[in-house]
PDB file of C-alpha atoms and ligand atoms in Angstrom:
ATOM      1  CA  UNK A   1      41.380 -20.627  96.655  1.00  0.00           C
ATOM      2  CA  UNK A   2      42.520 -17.073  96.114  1.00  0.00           C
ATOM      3  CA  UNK A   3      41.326 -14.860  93.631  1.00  0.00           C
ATOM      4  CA  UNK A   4      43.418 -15.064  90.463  1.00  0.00           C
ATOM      5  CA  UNK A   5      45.309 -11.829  89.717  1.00  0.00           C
ATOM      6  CA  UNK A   6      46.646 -10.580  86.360  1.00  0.00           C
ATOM      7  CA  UNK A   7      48.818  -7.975  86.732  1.00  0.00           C
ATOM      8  CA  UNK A   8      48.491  -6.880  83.173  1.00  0.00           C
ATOM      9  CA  UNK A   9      44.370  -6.331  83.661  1.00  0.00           C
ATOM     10  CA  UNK A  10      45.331  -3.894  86.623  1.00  0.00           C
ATOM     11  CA  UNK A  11      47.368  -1.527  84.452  1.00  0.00           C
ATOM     12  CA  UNK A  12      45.078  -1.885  81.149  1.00  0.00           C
ATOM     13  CA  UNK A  13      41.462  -2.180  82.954  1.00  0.00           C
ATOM     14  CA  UNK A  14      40.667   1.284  83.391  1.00  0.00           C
ATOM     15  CA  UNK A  15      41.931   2.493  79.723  1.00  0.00           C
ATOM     16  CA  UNK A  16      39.376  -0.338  78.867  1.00  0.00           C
ATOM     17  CA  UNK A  17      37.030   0.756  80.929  1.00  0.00           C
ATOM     18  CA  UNK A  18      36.995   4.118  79.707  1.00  0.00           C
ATOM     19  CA  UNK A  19      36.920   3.629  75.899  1.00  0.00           C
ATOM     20  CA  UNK A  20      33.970   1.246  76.429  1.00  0.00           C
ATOM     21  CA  UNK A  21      32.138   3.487  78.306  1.00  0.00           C
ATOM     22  CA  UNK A  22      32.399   6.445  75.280  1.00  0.00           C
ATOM     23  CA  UNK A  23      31.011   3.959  72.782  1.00  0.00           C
ATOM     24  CA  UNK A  24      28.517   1.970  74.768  1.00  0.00           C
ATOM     25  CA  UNK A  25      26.173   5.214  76.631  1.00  0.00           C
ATOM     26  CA  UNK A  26      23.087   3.245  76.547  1.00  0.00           C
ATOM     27  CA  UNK A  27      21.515   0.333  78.662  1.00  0.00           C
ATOM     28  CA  UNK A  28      22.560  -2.926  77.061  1.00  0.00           C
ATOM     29  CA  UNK A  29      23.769  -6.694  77.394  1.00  0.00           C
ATOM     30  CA  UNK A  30      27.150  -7.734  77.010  1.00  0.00           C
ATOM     31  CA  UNK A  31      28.956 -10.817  76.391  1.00  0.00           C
ATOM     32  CA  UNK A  32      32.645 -10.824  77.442  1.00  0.00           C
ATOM     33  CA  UNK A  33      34.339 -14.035  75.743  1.00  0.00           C
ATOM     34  CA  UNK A  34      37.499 -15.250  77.694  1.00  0.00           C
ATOM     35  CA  UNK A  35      36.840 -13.396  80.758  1.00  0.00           C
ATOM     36  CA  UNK A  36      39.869 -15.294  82.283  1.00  0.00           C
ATOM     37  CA  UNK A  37      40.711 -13.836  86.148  1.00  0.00           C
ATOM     38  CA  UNK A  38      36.945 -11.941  86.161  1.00  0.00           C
ATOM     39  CA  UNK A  39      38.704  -9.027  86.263  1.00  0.00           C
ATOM     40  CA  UNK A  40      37.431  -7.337  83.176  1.00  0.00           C
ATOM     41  CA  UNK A  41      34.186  -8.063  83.921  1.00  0.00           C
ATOM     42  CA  UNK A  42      33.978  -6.404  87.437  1.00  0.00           C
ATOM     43  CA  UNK A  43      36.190  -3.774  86.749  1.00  0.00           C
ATOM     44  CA  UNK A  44      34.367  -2.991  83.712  1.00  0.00           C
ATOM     45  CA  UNK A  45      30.952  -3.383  85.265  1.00  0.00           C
ATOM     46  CA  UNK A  46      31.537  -1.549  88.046  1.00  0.00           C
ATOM     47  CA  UNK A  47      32.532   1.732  85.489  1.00  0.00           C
ATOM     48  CA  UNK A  48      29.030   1.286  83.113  1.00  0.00           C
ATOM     49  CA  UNK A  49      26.312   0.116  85.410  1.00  0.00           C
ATOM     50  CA  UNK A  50      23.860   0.563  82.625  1.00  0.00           C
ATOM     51  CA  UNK A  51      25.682  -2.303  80.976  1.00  0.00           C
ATOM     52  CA  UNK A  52      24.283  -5.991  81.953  1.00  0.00           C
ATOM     53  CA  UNK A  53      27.940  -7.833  81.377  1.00  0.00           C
ATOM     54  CA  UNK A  54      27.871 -11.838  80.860  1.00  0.00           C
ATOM     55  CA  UNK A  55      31.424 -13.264  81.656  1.00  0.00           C
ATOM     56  CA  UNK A  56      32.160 -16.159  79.800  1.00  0.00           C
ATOM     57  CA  UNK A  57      34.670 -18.603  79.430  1.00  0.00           C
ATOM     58  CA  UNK A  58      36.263 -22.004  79.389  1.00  0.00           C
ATOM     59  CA  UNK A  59      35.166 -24.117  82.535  1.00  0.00           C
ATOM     60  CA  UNK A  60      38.357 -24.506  84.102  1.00  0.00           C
ATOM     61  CA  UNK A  61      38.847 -20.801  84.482  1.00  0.00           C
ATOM     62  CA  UNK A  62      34.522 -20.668  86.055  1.00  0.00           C
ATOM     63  CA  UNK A  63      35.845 -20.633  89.862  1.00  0.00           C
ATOM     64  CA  UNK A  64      38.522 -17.720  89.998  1.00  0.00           C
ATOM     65  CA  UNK A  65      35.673 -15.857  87.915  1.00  0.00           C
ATOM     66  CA  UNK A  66      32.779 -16.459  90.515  1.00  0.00           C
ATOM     67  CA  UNK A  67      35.669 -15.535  93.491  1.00  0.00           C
ATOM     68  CA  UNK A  68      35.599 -11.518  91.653  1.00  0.00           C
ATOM     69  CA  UNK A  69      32.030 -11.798  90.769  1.00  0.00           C
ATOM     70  CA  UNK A  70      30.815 -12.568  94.490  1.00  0.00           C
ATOM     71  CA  UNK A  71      33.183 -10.240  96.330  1.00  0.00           C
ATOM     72  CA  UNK A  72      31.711  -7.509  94.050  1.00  0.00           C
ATOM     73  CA  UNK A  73      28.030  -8.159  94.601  1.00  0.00           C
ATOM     74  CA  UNK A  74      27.449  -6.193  91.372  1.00  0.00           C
ATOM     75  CA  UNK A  75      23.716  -6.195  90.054  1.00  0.00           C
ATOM     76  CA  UNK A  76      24.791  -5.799  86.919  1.00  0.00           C
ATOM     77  CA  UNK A  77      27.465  -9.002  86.574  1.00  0.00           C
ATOM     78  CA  UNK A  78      26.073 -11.938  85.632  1.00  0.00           C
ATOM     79  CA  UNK A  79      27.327 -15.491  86.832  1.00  0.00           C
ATOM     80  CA  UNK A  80      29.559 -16.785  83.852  1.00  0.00           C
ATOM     81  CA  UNK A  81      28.942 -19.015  81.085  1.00  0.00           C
ATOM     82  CA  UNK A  82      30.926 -21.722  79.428  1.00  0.00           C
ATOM     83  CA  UNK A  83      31.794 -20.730  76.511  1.00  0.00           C
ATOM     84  CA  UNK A  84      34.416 -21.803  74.202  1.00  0.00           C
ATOM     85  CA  UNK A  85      34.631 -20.848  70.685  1.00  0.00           C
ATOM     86  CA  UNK A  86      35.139 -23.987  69.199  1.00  0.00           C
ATOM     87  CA  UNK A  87      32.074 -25.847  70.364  1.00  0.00           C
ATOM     88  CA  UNK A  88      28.267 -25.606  70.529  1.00  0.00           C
ATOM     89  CA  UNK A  89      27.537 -21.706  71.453  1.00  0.00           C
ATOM     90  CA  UNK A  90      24.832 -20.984  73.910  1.00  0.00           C
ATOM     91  CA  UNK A  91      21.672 -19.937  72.404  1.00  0.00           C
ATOM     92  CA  UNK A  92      20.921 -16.584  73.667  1.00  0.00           C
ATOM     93  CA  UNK A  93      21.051 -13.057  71.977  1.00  0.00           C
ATOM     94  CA  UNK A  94      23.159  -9.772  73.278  1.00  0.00           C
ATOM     95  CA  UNK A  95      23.181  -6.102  71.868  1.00  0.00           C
ATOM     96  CA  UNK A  96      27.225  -6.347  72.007  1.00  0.00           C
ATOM     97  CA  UNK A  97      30.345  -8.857  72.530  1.00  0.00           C
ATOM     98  CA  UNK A  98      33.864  -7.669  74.299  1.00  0.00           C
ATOM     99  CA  UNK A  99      36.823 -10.021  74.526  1.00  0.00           C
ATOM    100  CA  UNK A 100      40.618  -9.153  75.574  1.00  0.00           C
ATOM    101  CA  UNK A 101      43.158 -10.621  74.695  1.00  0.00           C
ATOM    102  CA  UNK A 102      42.155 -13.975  73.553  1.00  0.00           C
ATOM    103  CA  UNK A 103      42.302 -13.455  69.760  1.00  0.00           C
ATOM    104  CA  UNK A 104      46.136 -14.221  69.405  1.00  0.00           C
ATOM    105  CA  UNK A 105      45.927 -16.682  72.093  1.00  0.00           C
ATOM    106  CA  UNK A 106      43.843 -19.205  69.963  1.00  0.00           C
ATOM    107  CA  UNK A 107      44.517 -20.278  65.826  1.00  0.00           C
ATOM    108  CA  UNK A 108      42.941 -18.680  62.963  1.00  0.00           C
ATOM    109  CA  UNK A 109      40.110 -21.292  62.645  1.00  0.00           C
ATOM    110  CA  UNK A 110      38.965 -20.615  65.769  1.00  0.00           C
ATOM    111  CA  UNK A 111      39.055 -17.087  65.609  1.00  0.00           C
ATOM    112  CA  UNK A 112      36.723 -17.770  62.733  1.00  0.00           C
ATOM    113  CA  UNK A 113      34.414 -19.345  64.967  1.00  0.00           C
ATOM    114  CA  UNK A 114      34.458 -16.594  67.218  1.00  0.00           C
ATOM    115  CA  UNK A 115      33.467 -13.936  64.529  1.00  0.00           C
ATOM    116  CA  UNK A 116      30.789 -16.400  63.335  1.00  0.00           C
ATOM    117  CA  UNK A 117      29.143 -17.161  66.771  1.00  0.00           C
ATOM    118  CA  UNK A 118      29.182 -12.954  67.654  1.00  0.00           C
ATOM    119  CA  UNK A 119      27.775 -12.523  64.346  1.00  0.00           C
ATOM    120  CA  UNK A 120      24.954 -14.952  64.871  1.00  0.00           C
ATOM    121  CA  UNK A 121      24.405 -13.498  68.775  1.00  0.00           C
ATOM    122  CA  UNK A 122      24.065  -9.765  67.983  1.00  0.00           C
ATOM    123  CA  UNK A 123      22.418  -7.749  65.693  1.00  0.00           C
ATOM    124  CA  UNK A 124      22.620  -5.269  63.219  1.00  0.00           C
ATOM    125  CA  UNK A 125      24.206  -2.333  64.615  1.00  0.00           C
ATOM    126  CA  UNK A 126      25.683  -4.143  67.211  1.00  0.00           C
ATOM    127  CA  UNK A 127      29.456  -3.726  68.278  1.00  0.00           C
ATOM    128  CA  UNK A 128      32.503  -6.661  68.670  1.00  0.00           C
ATOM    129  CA  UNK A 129      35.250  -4.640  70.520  1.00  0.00           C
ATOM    130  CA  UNK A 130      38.555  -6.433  70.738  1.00  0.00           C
ATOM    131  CA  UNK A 131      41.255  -5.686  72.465  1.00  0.00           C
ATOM    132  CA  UNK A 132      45.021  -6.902  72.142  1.00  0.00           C
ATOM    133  CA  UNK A 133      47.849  -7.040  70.189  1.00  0.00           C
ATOM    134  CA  UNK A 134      47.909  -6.760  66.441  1.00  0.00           C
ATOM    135  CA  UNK A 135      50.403  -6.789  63.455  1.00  0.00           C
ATOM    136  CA  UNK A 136      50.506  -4.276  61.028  1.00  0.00           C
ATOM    137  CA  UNK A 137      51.543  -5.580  57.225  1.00  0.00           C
ATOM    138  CA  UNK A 138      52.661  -8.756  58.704  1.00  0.00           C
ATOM    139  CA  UNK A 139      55.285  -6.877  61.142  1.00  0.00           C
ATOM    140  CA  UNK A 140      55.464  -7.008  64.909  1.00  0.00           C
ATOM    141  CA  UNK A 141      54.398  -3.636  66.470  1.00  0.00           C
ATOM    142  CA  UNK A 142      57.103  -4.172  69.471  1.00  0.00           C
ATOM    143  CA  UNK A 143      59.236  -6.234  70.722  1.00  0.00           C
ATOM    144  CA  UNK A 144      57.481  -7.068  73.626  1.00  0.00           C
ATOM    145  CA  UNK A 145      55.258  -8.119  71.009  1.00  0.00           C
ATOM    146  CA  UNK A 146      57.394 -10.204  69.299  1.00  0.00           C
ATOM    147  CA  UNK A 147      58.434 -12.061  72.912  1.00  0.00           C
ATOM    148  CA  UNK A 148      54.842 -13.000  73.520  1.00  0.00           C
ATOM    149  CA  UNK A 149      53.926 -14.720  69.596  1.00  0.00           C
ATOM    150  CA  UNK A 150      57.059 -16.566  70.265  1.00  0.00           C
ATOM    151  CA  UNK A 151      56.078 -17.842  73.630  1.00  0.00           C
ATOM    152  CA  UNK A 152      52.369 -18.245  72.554  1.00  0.00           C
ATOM    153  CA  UNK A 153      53.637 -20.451  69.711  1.00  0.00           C
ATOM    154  CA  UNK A 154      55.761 -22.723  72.094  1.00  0.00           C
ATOM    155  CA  UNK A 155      53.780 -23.033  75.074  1.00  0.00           C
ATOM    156  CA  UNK A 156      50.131 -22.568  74.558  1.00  0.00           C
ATOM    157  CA  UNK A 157      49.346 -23.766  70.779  1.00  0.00           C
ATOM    158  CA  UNK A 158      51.619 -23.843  67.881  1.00  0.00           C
ATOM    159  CA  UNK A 159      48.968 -22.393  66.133  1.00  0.00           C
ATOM    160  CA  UNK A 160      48.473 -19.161  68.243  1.00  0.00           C
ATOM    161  CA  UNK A 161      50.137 -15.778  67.754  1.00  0.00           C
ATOM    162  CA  UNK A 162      49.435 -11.902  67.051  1.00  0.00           C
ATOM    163  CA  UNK A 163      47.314 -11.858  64.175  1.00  0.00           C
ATOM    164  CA  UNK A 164      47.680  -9.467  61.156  1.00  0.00           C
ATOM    165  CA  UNK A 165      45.165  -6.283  61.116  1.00  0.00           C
ATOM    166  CA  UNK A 166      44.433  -6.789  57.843  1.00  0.00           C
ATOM    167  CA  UNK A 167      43.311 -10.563  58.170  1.00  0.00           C
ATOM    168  CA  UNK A 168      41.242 -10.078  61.023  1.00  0.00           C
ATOM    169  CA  UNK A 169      39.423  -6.990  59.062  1.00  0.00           C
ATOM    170  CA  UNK A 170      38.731  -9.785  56.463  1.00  0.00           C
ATOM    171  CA  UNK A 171      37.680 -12.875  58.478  1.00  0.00           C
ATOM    172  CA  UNK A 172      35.044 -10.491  60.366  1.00  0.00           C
ATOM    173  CA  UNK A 173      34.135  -9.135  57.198  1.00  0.00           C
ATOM    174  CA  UNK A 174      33.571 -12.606  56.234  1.00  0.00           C
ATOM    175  CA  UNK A 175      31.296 -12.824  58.730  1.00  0.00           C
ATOM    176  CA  UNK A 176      29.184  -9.154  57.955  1.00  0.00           C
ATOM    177  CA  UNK A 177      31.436  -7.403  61.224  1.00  0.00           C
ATOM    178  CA  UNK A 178      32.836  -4.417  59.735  1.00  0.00           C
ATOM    179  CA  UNK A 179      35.727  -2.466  61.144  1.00  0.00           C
ATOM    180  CA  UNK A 180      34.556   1.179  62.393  1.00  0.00           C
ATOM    181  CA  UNK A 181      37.345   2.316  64.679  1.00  0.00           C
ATOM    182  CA  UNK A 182      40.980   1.148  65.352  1.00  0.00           C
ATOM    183  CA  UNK A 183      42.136   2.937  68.832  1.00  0.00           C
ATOM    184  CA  UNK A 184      45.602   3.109  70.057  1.00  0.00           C
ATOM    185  CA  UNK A 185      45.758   1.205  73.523  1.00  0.00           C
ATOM    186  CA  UNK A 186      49.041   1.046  76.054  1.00  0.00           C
ATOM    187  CA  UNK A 187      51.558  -0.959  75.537  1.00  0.00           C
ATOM    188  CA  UNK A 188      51.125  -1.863  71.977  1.00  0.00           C
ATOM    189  CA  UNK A 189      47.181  -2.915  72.416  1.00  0.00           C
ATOM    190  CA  UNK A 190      44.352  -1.954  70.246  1.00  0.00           C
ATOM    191  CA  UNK A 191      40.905  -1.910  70.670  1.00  0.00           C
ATOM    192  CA  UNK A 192      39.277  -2.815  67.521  1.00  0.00           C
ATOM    193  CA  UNK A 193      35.424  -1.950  67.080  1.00  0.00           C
ATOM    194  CA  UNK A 194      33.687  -3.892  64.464  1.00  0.00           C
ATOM    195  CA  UNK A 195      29.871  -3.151  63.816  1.00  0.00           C
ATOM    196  CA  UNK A 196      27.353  -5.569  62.280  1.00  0.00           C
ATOM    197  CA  UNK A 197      26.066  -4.719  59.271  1.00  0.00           C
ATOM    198  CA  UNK A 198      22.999  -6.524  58.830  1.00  0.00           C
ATOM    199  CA  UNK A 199      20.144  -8.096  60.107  1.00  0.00           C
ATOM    200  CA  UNK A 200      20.402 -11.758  61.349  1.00  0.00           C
TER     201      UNK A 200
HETATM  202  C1  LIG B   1      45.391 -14.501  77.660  1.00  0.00           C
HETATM  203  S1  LIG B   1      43.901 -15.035  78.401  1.00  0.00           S
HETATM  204  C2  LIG B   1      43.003 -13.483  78.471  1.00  0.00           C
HETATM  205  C3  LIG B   1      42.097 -13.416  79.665  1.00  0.00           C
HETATM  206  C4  LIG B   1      41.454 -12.058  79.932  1.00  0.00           C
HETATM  207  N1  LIG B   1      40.485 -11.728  78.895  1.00  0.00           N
HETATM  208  C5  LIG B   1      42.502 -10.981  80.055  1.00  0.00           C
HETATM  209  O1  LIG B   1      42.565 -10.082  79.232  1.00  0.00           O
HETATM  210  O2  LIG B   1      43.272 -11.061  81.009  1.00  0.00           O
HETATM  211  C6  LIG B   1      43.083 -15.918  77.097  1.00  0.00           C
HETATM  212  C7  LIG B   1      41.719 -16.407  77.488  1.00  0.00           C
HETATM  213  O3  LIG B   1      41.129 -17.063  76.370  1.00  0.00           O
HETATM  214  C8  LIG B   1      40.433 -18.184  76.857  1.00  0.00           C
HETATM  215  N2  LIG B   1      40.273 -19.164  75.767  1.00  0.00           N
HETATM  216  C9  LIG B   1      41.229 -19.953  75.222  1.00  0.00           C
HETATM  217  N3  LIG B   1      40.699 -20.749  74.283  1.00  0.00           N
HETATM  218  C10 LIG B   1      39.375 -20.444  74.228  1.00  0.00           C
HETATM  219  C11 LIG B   1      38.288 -20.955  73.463  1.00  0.00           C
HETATM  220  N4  LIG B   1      38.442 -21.938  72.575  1.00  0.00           N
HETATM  221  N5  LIG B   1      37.062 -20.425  73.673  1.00  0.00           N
HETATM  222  C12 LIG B   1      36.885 -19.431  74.578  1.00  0.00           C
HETATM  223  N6  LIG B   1      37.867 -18.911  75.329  1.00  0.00           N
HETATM  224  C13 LIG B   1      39.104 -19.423  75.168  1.00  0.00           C
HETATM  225  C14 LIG B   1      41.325 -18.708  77.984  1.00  0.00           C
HETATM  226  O4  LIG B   1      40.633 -19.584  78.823  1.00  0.00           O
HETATM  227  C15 LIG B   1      41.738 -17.404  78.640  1.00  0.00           C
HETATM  228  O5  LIG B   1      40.841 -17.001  79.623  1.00  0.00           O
END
């Protein structure tokens, strides 16, 4: 087997990379949700090696992840976990949670889960950084934008799609993750930085 290759986490890793690295200075663990190729987390790794990053990730996606994580050799990347959103998390505890790109790839109810397992995983003053696609009052931001909710909706889940700002402000708020920073990514991407409020 090869390792996978998305073209779109070669042109958006390093802007990643680097607004990560300005809001995370200190030594810290990491859990990446929907780590998909591995990219992310090597890439990212590689850039902040004060960060201990913890892939994770539906099983079937485990082997093209260990194929970047090996050929790296990177003390600081962890073998991945299964993780998916819907089920039993893993019981463990991290100072911060990344994902890219999975939030409008799953339905609302399981984007729920998501913000209630990170909640339950980090602690107060802990960050959620999210990065993707995201509608502003209900409105597409592109048209590009628009292509990929329409293909989302007809061949990965009916219930998928580019969420609304505004209703994933709420459902984290929901869940005591409160929205500190909104930054402008390429091609149409945020990166959204929640913080957690409280202690668990
Ligand atoms: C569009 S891919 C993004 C992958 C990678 N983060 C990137 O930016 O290239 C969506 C990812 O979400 C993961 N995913 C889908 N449903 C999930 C669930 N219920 N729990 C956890 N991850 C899930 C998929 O396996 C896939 O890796």
């Amino acid at each position: 087997m090869n390792k996978p290759i998305s073209e779109a986490c070669l042109r958006n890793q390093g802007p990643i990379a680097a607004a990560l690295k300005e809001r995370l200075p200190n030594a810290a663990r990491l859990l990446e949700i929907g780590s998909g190729t591995g990219q992310h987390a090597v890439f990212c790794a590689r850039e902040l090696p004060h960060i201990t990053w913890q892939p994770s990730d539906l099983a079937q996606n485990h082997d093209g992840i260990k194929l970047w994580v090996t050929e790296a050799a990177l003390s600081n990347v962890l073998e991945p976990l299964v993780l998916d959103v819907d089920q039993a998390w893993p019981s463990m505890k991290v100072d911060h949670v990344f994902t890219a790109n999975t939030v409008h790839y799953i339905a609302d109810e399981s984007v729920v889960n998501m913000l209630a397992g990170i909640s339950c995983l980090i602690d107060k003053d802990g960050l959620f950084m999210m990065y993707g696609p995201v509608n502003i009052n209900g409105e597409f931001t592109s048209e590009g934008n628009a292509h990929l909710d329409e293909w989302l909706k007809a061949c990965v889940n009916p219930l998928a799609g580019i969420k609304d700002l505004a209703d994933i402000e709420r459902m984290a708020k929901d869940q005591d993750l409160v929205l500190i920073d909104n930054l402008a990514m390429p091609a149409n991407n945020r990166l959204l930085i929640f913080q957690k409020q409280s202690l668990n």
